[in-house]
């Protein structure tokens, strides 16, 4: 199956990601350890149509009724609240067992031979002021298409650097940008009714435009604008074509160079890949849009070698790393070098094939990301973890605390029949 990417040059790009997204046999979905237990854990998963986006989400999240108080939103980066980036809390879930740690204690939660899969995508200053006629807008540059167009979201400024929702489109609208530049909205990305993202023709090189006039995308729960450096992780590297992420792959934000060095000293391995995140301010049940990813041959080899030897666990740093890695694995459970576009949405019904654990932030109860977490952890384990996070007043969002999900290794091998499509 080939993935036809809106905004591509007309030819669909072959991608192992779409093969993975197609599901495969239950035995293949059961190849991945913790996630297979999750699939067996959730036979009662409700199924209903999702919201806007490229397609329906195939289930509601385990935390639909959970309510997160506004006071638990992390409003500034950790280094402005405490001693440094790694001065955040670490919630550790092993099945239904929950433990509380400082993030600096991460090396004690891992062991030699474990592999941390990290996203090296660089965060872009993706928000630029503009005008549509006499209307002031903020343009969020989300994703560069294969034909040079960009998927953009137009937002309404509501004061103090914060934006609010705005109806998408219309087709043909000209958005004037700083420096005499302009873009033209052409096609909606996804269903036209209510589409937030639109493909736009931009005559100038967008990376240069963003460098000169852009700033990081900011959400209303933060106190103030932050420098771009606050939105970049220790793993980020420049892309040759200037591509990057509209929003930070934030699970990796607490890592520091000394912490990485300590992990390496203890024998923890690192496997880099890239997935350029688009605008992620998803509505309830809205699945992620197609995104560009690349899994290098060296990363594929390392993950396969560790799994074949049984010498360690594959722990993804962030949902973006899960999406990229699971997009490069075939129905046989083997990871292969791959790049292109992925529309894969990891759910409990699909399960995970190579990911054993996940380090991630705390997500909104209606976010489709939680279906991925449920695929890794299991429904009840995820619920226990989030209830503990609320009780202990962990902080949410990109500047907040983090959650390490590891397999419950005392658990018997699962029955994976519920992972069938």
Short mmCIF file of C-alpha atoms in Angstrom, two decimals, residues 79-267:
data_model
loop_
_atom_site.label_atom_id
_atom_site.label_comp_id
_atom_site.label_asym_id
_atom_site.label_seq_id
_atom_site.Cartn_x
_atom_site.Cartn_y
_atom_site.Cartn_z
CA UNK A 79 15.24 25.95 34.31
CA UNK A 80 13.19 29.03 35.20
CA UNK A 81 11.41 27.14 37.98
CA UNK A 82 14.40 25.32 39.43
CA UNK A 83 18.00 24.24 38.90
CA UNK A 84 17.99 23.19 35.25
CA UNK A 85 16.30 21.36 32.40
CA UNK A 86 16.51 18.07 34.22
CA UNK A 87 14.86 19.54 37.33
CA UNK A 88 11.53 17.88 36.55
CA UNK A 89 9.77 14.92 38.09
CA UNK A 90 9.74 11.42 36.63
CA UNK A 91 6.69 9.21 37.03
CA UNK A 92 7.64 5.57 36.44
CA UNK A 93 4.95 3.02 35.54
CA UNK A 94 5.58 -0.73 35.43
CA UNK A 95 2.19 -2.22 34.81
CA UNK A 96 -0.03 -0.93 37.60
CA UNK A 97 2.96 -0.20 39.84
CA UNK A 98 3.77 3.52 40.06
CA UNK A 99 6.88 5.15 41.51
CA UNK A 100 7.98 8.78 41.81
CA UNK A 101 11.48 9.99 41.02
CA UNK A 102 13.48 13.00 39.90
CA UNK A 103 14.39 12.96 36.21
CA UNK A 104 18.07 12.93 37.19
CA UNK A 105 17.41 9.40 38.49
CA UNK A 106 16.57 8.13 34.99
CA UNK A 107 19.85 6.16 34.72
CA UNK A 108 18.78 4.11 37.75
CA UNK A 109 15.53 3.15 36.00
CA UNK A 110 17.30 1.81 32.90
CA UNK A 111 20.00 -0.81 32.52
CA UNK A 112 22.96 -1.56 30.33
CA UNK A 113 21.86 -2.80 26.91
CA UNK A 114 18.64 -0.76 26.84
CA UNK A 115 18.21 1.40 23.73
CA UNK A 116 16.80 4.92 23.90
CA UNK A 117 15.34 5.87 20.50
CA UNK A 118 15.56 9.67 20.16
CA UNK A 119 14.15 12.15 17.66
CA UNK A 120 16.81 14.50 16.28
CA UNK A 121 14.40 16.92 14.59
CA UNK A 122 15.20 20.59 15.18
CA UNK A 123 12.37 22.83 16.39
CA UNK A 124 11.66 25.70 13.99
CA UNK A 125 10.56 29.26 14.82
CA UNK A 126 7.33 28.34 13.06
CA UNK A 127 5.00 31.23 14.00
CA UNK A 128 4.99 34.33 11.76
CA UNK A 129 2.71 37.38 11.82
CA UNK A 130 0.63 38.05 8.73
CA UNK A 131 -2.49 39.72 7.32
CA UNK A 132 -5.40 38.51 5.22
CA UNK A 133 -6.84 41.71 3.85
CA UNK A 134 -7.29 43.88 6.93
CA UNK A 135 -7.34 40.92 9.32
CA UNK A 136 -4.31 40.22 11.49
CA UNK A 137 -3.37 36.55 11.67
CA UNK A 138 -0.52 34.41 12.92
CA UNK A 139 0.68 31.76 10.48
CA UNK A 140 1.83 28.46 11.98
CA UNK A 141 4.06 26.70 9.43
CA UNK A 142 3.42 23.01 10.02
CA UNK A 143 4.92 20.74 7.38
CA UNK A 144 6.82 21.07 4.09
CA UNK A 145 5.21 19.03 1.32
CA UNK A 146 7.08 17.07 -1.33
CA UNK A 147 6.16 19.67 -3.96
CA UNK A 148 7.58 22.62 -1.98
CA UNK A 149 4.25 23.80 -0.58
CA UNK A 150 3.76 24.10 3.17
CA UNK A 151 0.86 23.03 5.33
CA UNK A 152 -0.07 26.05 7.43
CA UNK A 153 -2.60 26.92 10.09
CA UNK A 154 -3.93 30.48 10.39
CA UNK A 155 -4.56 31.58 13.97
CA UNK A 156 -6.19 34.69 15.41
CA UNK A 157 -4.01 36.81 17.74
CA UNK A 158 -5.75 37.34 21.07
CA UNK A 159 -3.10 39.39 22.84
CA UNK A 160 0.20 38.99 24.71
CA UNK A 161 1.61 36.64 22.09
CA UNK A 162 -1.21 34.12 22.41
CA UNK A 163 -3.43 32.97 19.55
CA UNK A 164 -6.90 31.48 19.28
CA UNK A 165 -8.72 29.32 16.73
CA UNK A 166 -9.70 30.77 13.36
CA UNK A 167 -11.73 29.18 10.55
CA UNK A 168 -9.47 27.68 7.90
CA UNK A 169 -9.15 29.00 4.36
CA UNK A 170 -10.64 30.18 2.14
CA UNK A 171 -8.98 28.79 -0.98
CA UNK A 172 -7.20 31.54 -2.88
CA UNK A 173 -6.73 33.75 0.17
CA UNK A 174 -3.49 35.73 0.04
CA UNK A 175 -1.64 36.06 3.33
CA UNK A 176 0.80 38.94 3.42
CA UNK A 177 3.97 38.21 5.38
CA UNK A 178 6.84 40.38 6.67
CA UNK A 179 9.44 41.63 4.20
CA UNK A 180 7.00 41.92 1.33
CA UNK A 181 6.46 38.18 1.11
CA UNK A 182 3.12 36.42 0.72
CA UNK A 183 1.60 32.96 0.61
CA UNK A 184 -1.55 31.72 -1.13
CA UNK A 185 -3.86 29.13 0.42
CA UNK A 186 -4.67 26.41 -2.11
CA UNK A 187 -6.15 23.19 -0.70
CA UNK A 188 -7.33 22.00 2.72
CA UNK A 189 -5.37 19.22 4.36
CA UNK A 190 -8.02 16.67 5.20
CA UNK A 191 -11.79 17.20 4.92
CA UNK A 192 -12.54 20.71 3.64
CA UNK A 193 -15.28 21.38 6.19
CA UNK A 194 -13.56 22.93 9.19
CA UNK A 195 -10.04 22.05 8.06
CA UNK A 196 -7.47 23.84 10.21
CA UNK A 197 -4.46 23.09 8.03
CA UNK A 198 -4.19 24.21 4.40
CA UNK A 199 -1.57 23.67 1.74
CA UNK A 200 -0.11 27.02 0.76
CA UNK A 201 2.15 28.14 -2.07
CA UNK A 202 5.08 30.17 -0.73
CA UNK A 203 7.39 31.73 -3.35
CA UNK A 204 10.27 32.36 -0.93
CA UNK A 205 12.37 29.80 0.96
CA UNK A 206 10.45 29.21 4.17
CA UNK A 207 13.46 28.30 6.38
CA UNK A 208 15.00 31.71 5.66
CA UNK A 209 11.66 33.41 6.27
CA UNK A 210 11.34 31.67 9.63
CA UNK A 211 14.90 32.52 10.64
CA UNK A 212 14.28 36.21 9.98
CA UNK A 213 10.72 36.68 11.17
CA UNK A 214 9.60 33.57 13.03
CA UNK A 215 9.26 32.69 16.69
CA UNK A 216 8.36 29.45 18.47
CA UNK A 217 4.71 28.44 18.54
CA UNK A 218 3.33 29.29 21.94
CA UNK A 219 0.15 28.18 23.70
CA UNK A 220 -2.06 30.06 26.08
CA UNK A 221 -1.12 28.09 29.20
CA UNK A 222 2.44 29.52 29.09
CA UNK A 223 3.26 32.78 30.84
CA UNK A 224 5.35 34.48 28.16
CA UNK A 225 7.37 34.08 24.99
CA UNK A 226 10.54 32.01 25.33
CA UNK A 227 13.71 32.02 23.22
CA UNK A 228 13.98 29.38 20.52
CA UNK A 229 16.70 27.63 22.54
CA UNK A 230 14.08 26.74 25.15
CA UNK A 231 12.27 24.66 22.51
CA UNK A 232 15.26 22.67 21.28
CA UNK A 233 16.49 19.42 22.74
CA UNK A 234 20.04 18.19 23.31
CA UNK A 235 19.55 15.68 20.47
CA UNK A 236 18.44 18.21 17.81
CA UNK A 237 20.51 18.54 14.63
CA UNK A 238 20.09 20.80 11.62
CA UNK A 239 18.43 19.31 8.55
CA UNK A 240 20.22 19.95 5.24
CA UNK A 241 17.06 21.35 3.64
CA UNK A 242 16.10 23.46 6.66
CA UNK A 243 13.19 21.23 7.62
CA UNK A 244 12.29 20.67 11.22
CA UNK A 245 9.46 20.43 13.69
CA UNK A 246 6.72 22.98 14.12
CA UNK A 247 6.58 21.98 17.77
CA UNK A 248 9.29 20.57 19.99
CA UNK A 249 9.65 16.80 20.44
CA UNK A 250 9.29 17.67 24.10
CA UNK A 251 9.81 14.31 25.81
CA UNK A 252 13.56 14.76 25.25
CA UNK A 253 13.65 18.28 26.67
CA UNK A 254 14.84 17.32 30.18
CA UNK A 255 17.97 15.54 28.87
CA UNK A 256 21.27 17.32 29.43
CA UNK A 257 24.76 16.50 28.16
CA UNK A 258 25.94 15.25 31.59
CA UNK A 259 22.88 13.00 31.91
CA UNK A 260 23.42 11.54 28.44
CA UNK A 261 27.07 10.91 29.33
CA UNK A 262 26.02 9.10 32.51
CA UNK A 263 23.58 6.92 30.59
CA UNK A 264 26.28 6.01 28.09
CA UNK A 265 28.68 5.23 30.94
CA UNK A 266 26.13 2.77 32.30
CA UNK A 267 25.81 1.03 28.95
#
